[in-house]
Structure formats: C-alpha cells, structure tokens
XYZ file of C-alpha atoms in Angstrom:
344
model
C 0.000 0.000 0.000
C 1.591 3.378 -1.209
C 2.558 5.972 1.369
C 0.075 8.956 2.098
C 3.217 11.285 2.890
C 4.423 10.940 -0.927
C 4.170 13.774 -3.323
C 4.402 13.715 -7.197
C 6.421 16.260 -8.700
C 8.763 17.185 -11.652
C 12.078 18.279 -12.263
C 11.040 21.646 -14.007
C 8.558 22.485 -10.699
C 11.421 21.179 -8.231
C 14.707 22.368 -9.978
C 16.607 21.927 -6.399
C 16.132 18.320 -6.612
C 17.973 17.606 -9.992
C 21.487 16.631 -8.332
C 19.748 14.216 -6.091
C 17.677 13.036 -9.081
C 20.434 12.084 -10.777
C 22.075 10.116 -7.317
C 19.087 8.363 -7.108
C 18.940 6.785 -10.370
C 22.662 6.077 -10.582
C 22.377 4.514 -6.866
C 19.372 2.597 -8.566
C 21.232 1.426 -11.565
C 24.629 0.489 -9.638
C 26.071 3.618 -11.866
C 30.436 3.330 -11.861
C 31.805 6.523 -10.667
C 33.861 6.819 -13.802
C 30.642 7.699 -15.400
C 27.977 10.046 -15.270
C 24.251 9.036 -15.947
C 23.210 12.651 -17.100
C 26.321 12.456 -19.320
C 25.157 9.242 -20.728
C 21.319 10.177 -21.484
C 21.577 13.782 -21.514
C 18.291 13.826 -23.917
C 16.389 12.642 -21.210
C 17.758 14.485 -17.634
C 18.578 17.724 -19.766
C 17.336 20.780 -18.386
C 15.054 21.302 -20.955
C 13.521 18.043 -20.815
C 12.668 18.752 -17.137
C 8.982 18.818 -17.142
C 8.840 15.688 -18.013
C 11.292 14.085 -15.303
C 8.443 12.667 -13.101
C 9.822 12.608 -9.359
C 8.302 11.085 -5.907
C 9.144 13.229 -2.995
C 8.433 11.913 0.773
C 7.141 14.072 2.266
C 8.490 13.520 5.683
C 12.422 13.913 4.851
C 11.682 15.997 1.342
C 13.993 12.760 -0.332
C 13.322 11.803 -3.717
C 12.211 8.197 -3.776
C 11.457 7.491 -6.972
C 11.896 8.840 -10.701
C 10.650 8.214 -14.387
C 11.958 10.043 -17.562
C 10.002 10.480 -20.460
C 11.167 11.848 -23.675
C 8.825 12.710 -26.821
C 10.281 11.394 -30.165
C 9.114 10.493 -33.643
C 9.400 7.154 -34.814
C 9.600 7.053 -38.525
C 8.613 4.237 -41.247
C 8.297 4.658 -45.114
C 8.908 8.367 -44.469
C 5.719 9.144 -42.126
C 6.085 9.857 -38.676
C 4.258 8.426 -35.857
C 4.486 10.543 -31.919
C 6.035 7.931 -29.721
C 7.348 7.872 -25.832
C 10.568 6.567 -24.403
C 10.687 5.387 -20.652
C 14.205 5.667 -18.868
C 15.719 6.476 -15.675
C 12.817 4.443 -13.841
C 13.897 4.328 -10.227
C 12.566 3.878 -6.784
C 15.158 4.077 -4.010
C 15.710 0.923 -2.246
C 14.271 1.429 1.446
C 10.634 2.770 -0.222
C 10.241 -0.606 -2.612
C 7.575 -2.743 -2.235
C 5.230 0.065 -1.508
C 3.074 0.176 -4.848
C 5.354 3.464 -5.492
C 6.278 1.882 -8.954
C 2.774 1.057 -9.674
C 2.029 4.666 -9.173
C 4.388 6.390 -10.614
C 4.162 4.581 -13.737
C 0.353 4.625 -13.902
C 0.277 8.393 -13.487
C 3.254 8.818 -16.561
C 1.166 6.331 -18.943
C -2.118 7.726 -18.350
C -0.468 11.182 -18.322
C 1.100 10.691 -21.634
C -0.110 7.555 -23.941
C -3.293 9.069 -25.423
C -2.119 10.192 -28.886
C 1.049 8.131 -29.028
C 1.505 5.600 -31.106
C 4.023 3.121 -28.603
C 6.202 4.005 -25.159
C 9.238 2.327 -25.245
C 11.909 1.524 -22.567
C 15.232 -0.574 -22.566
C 15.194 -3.141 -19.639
C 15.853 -6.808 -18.508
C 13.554 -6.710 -16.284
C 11.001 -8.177 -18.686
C 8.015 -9.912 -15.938
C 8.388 -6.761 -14.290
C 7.400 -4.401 -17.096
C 4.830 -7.083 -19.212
C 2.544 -5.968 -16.278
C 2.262 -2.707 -18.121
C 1.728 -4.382 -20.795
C 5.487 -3.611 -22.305
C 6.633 -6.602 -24.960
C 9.778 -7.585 -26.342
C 10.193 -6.767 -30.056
C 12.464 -6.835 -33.007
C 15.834 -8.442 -33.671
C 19.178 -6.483 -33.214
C 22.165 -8.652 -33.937
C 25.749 -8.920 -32.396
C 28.005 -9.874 -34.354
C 31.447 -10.330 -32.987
C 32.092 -10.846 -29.282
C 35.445 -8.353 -29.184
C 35.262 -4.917 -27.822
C 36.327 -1.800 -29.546
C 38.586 -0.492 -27.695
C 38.750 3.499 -28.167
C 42.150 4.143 -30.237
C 42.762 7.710 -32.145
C 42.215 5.955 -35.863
C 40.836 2.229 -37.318
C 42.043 1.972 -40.809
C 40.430 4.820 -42.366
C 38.564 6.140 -39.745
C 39.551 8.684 -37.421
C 37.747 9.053 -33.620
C 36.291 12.366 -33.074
C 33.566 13.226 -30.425
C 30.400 14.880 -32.389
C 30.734 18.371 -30.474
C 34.174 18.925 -32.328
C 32.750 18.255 -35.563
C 32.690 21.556 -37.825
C 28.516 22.395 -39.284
C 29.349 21.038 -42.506
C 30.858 17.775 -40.573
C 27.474 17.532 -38.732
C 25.024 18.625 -41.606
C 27.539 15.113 -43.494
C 26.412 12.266 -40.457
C 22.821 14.136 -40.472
C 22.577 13.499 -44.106
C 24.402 9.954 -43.702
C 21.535 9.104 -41.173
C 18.442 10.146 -43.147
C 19.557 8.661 -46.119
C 20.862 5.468 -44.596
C 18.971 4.617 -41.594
C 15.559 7.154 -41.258
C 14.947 6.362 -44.824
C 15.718 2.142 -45.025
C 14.798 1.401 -41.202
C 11.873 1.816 -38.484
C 13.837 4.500 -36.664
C 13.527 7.303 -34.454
C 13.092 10.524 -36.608
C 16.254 12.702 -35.819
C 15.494 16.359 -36.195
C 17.992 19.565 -35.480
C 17.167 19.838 -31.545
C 17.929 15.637 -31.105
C 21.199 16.005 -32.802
C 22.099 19.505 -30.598
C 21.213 16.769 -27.469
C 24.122 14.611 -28.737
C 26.737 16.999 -28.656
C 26.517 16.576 -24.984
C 26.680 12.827 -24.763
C 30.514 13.030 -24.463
C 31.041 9.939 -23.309
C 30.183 7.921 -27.027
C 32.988 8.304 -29.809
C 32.323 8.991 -33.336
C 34.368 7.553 -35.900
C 34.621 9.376 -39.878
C 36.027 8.505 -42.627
C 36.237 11.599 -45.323
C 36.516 11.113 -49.245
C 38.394 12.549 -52.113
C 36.269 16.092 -51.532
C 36.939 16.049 -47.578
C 33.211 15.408 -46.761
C 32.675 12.676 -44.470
C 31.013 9.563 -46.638
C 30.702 6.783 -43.483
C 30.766 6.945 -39.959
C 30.097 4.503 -36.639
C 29.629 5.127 -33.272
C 31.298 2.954 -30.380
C 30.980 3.391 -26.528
C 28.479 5.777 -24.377
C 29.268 5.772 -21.026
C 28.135 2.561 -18.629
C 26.382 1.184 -20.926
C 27.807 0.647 -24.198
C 31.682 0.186 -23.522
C 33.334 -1.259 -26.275
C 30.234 -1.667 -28.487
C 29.684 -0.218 -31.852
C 25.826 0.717 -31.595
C 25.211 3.020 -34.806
C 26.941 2.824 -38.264
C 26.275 4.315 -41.622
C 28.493 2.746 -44.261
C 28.328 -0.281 -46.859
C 27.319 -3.050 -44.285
C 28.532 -5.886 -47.230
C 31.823 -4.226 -47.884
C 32.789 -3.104 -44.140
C 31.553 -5.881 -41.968
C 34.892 -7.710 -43.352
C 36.780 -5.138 -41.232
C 34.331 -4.965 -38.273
C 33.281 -8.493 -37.861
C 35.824 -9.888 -34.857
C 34.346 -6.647 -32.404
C 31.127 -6.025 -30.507
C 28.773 -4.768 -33.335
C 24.898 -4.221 -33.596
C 23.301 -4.809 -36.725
C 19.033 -4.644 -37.859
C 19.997 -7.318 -39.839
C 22.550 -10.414 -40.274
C 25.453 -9.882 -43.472
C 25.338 -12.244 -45.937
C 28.470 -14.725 -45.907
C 29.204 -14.114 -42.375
C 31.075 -17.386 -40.771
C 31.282 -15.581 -37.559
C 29.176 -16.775 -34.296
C 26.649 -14.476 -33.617
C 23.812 -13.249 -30.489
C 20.202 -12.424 -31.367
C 19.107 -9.286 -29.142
C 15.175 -7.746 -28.863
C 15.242 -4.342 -29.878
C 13.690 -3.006 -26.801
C 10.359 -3.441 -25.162
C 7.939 -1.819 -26.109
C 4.005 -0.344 -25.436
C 0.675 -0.176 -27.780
C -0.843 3.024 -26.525
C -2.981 3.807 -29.341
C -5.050 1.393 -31.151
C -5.944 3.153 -34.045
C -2.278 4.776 -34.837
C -1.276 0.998 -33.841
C -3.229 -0.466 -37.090
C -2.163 2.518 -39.407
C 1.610 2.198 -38.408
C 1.448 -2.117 -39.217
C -0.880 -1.261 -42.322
C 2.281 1.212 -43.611
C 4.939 -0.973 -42.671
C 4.120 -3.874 -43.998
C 2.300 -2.303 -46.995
C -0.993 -3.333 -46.389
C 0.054 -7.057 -46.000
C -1.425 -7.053 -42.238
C -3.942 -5.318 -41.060
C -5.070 -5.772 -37.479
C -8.784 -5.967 -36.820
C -8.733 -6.426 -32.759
C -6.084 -5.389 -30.664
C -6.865 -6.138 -26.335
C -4.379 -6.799 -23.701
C -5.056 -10.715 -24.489
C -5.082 -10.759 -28.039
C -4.661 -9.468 -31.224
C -6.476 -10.425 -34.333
C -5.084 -9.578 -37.614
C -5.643 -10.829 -41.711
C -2.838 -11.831 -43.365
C -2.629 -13.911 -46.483
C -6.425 -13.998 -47.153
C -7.460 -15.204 -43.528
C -7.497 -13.890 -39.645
C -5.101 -15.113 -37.255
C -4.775 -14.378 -33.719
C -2.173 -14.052 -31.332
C -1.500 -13.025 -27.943
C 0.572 -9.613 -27.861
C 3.448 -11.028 -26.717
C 3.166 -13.803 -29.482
C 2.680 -11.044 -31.863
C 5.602 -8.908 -32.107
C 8.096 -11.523 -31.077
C 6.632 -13.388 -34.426
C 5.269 -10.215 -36.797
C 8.378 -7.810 -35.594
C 11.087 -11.087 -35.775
C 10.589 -14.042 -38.325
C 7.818 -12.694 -40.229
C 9.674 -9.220 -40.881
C 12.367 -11.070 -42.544
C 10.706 -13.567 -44.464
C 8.579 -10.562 -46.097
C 11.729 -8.417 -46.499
C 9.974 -5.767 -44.676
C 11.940 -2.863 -43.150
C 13.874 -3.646 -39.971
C 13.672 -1.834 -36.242
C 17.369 -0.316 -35.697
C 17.504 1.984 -32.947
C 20.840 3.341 -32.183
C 22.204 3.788 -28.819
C 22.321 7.224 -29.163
C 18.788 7.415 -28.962
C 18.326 4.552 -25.941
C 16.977 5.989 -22.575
C-alpha cells in the first residue's frame, strides 16, 4: 500500500532536486563513478527536458524516492512519422520498494502521456516486471562479434572524433548519412535539429569518420556511451557488405545479419515496447508492412489480424516476437534499428 506522505512532482517544478535526481537513479542502476548518468542520457535528464522528469518526494524527509523520464520522439517508417514515448531512468530508491510506489508512478506517466502516441518504449531486462504494463519484447538487433572496440585515435580509415568537435558542414555530413541510410531504409527514431544539438553533450560515445576525395565525411560509426555501451559499436552508416569484413571480430549491432558471415553471432530484442494507441497501432502495421497485415482487434489478451487472405490471432506477446522477428524477414519488410544514441 503506497505511502500517504508521498508527493508527485517534476524536475522543471522542483529544480533543487535535480542533483539528487540524478544520485538516485545512478544509486538505482549500480552507476560506476567513472561515469555520469546525465552524461550518458543527456536527452532525457537535460534541463530542458525537465517537465517531463516525473519525481516522488516523501514528504516527511523531502527525499526523492522514486523517478521516471520520459522523452517525446518520432518514430519514422516509409517516411511518415508516428508521436512515440521513451521510458528511462525508472527508479525507486531501495528502502521505499515494495510500496506500490512503482505502480504509481508509472500509472500516473502512462495515463499522463499515452493518449495520442503511437508506442512508449523503454530498454530493460527486467522483462516480468514491465509485461505488467503491458510492455513486450520486439524486433531483432544482432551482435556480431564478441570483441570490444577499444577506443584508439584511428581504425584503418577512420579517425575518432567526439560529435561536439565536428565543424557544421561535418554535422550537416552524419545528419545526411543518417536520413539517407537509416531514417529512410529502417523503423527509426526521426532525428530532427534539436535531437542532434542533445548529442553533442553525450561526451562519453565516440564517433568515428572517414572523409573522401572532396573532404566530406562519406561513413561513420559510433562505439561506446558511457556505462552502458563500452566497447560496443551501436550506430553505423556505411556499406554493411563491404565493411563488416573489417568490423566483424568486435562487438557490433546490426538490424539485420550480413550475408556470408562465418562468424558466431547473439540475437538481441530491440527493446520493449508499449501499444498506446489502437488506431495509430493499425495505421503504423498497415504502412509498414504495406498493407500485408492489417489488425482488426487489438486487447491486452489478443490481437487479431488478416494476413494472407485469412485472420489469425495471437496473444501480444506472441505477436511482435513473431510479426516484428521471423515474419519481418521472411517478407523483407523494413527492420527496427535503434541506435544507442537514442536509448533511454
């Protein structure tokens, strides 16, 4: 039963509470000092993004007990947008669990914010935990290679450079490298002017360019951001065939496997994720698979949907391990890749 004493509150109302915001959810996550969680998902604890840093105050000692970040993107597919939610920074502090303070928070953000969004999604492990809310596991993201990059100044002919150094034609290069390669040929998250001025202050993942013959950078990765992602490349935009050969041996994430690949290899869910909106829910799988599913019922227990001149039915979680995994693939339909960049 949830405490009578606790307030809900948010970063933008309670500025003083920030610093011990941040404590909270780095206690929570077992953060290393070497790193620095509002370093690490500055999009989501920036000070702009502080209305929507939901916190739990007792009201007894003033602590904060308990935090959930939400942060308002656009997830794109076949060049239309659809409003989505991403969950991070979810944290109650040890000596207040088992309280319903979880429950609570997270029922006030989803009913709060879910209306007109197509999905919420959050990164976790903790997958029993968040199915309660109705969060699934989707999508395939592949790791190929078990070897970590290990930062070094240049990798053949790439050279390591954090984003912030980059000159504006540099950046206006990867933002063109990413619409053209990933927003355009993936289900991604759309990556406008603001979400690329939030990277510039995750310091702690490298970029690495390679320029051509006319000094304008033609292919880029990303390796490392902070805790999280040591070691592992988690965004690229080059010729997967014809680079892979160089990459294979290290930590990589890939939408997709390579062709003629010999190397062992882990299959990885995208993410979790949330329907919040029926309707955008059977326009986004309509789009995405063009018209080859169309969902008829969608409920907490099942979802019914015609495909190949009949109705099938699932349960939810059936559903997009199957429709979002094997059946993507077979039907060459366009693959989830979410960068880390863009992780919560």
């Amino acid at each position: 039963m949830m405490n009578k004493n606790i307030s809900i509150t948010n970063l933008k109302i309670a500025p003083n509470k920030r610093s011990e915001t941040i404590a909270l959810i780095e206690e929570c996550f077992n953060y290393s000092p070497d790193y620095k969680f509002e370093t690490d998902f500055y999009p989501l604890v920036s000070p702009e993004n502080s209305p929507h840093n939901h916190i739990l105050i007792d009201e007894n000692t003033q602590q904060v007990v308990g935090h959930i970040g939400v942060k308002n993107r656009s997830l794109v597919v076949k060049d239309k947008a659809f409003p989505c939610l991403l969950l991070g920074g979810i944290s109650i502090k040890k000596s207040f669990r088992g309280h319903g303070l979880l429950n609570y928070l997270f029922n006030q953000v989803i009913n709060n914010y879910s209306q007109d969004k197509l999905f919420s999604f959050l990164w976790s492990d903790l997958n029993e935990l968040y199915q309660k809310y109705d969060f699934f596991e989707f999508g395939n993201q592949i790791q190929i290679g078990k070897k970590p990059f290990y930062s070094q100044e240049s990798f053949k002919d790439y050279y390591k450079v954090k984003y912030k150094h980059l000159s504006t034609d540099e950046q206006k290069d990867i933002h063109l490298l990413y619409l053209n390669n990933i927003e355009k040929e993936f289900v991604t998250f759309e990556r406008s002017i603001k979400n690329w001025n939030e990277i510039e202050n995750i310091d702690s993942a490298d970029f690495y360019i390679s320029k051509d013959k006319n000094n304008k950078i033609c292919k880029y990765f990303v390796v490392n951001k902070g805790f999280d992602l040591q070691g592992i490349i988690h965004e690229f935009c080059f010729d997967y065939s014809r680079e892979i050969s160089l990459l294979k041996d290290f930590a990589l994430w890939a939408p997709y496997l390579p062709k003629k690949i010999s190397n062992s290899y882990m299959t990885l869910y995208a993410g979790m994720l949330r329907v919040n909106n029926e309707e955008m829910f059977k326009k986004f799988i309509r789009t995405w698979s063009s018209n080859k599913i169309s969902i008829t019922s969608y409920s907490k227990k099942e979802i019914i949907y015609y495909y190949n001149q009949e109705f099938k039915k699932l349960t939810p979680l059936e559903f997009f391990k199957y429709v979002f995994g094997p059946f993507l693939t077979q039907n060459s339909l366009p693959d989830f890749y979410f960068g880390g960049l863009d992780s919560v």
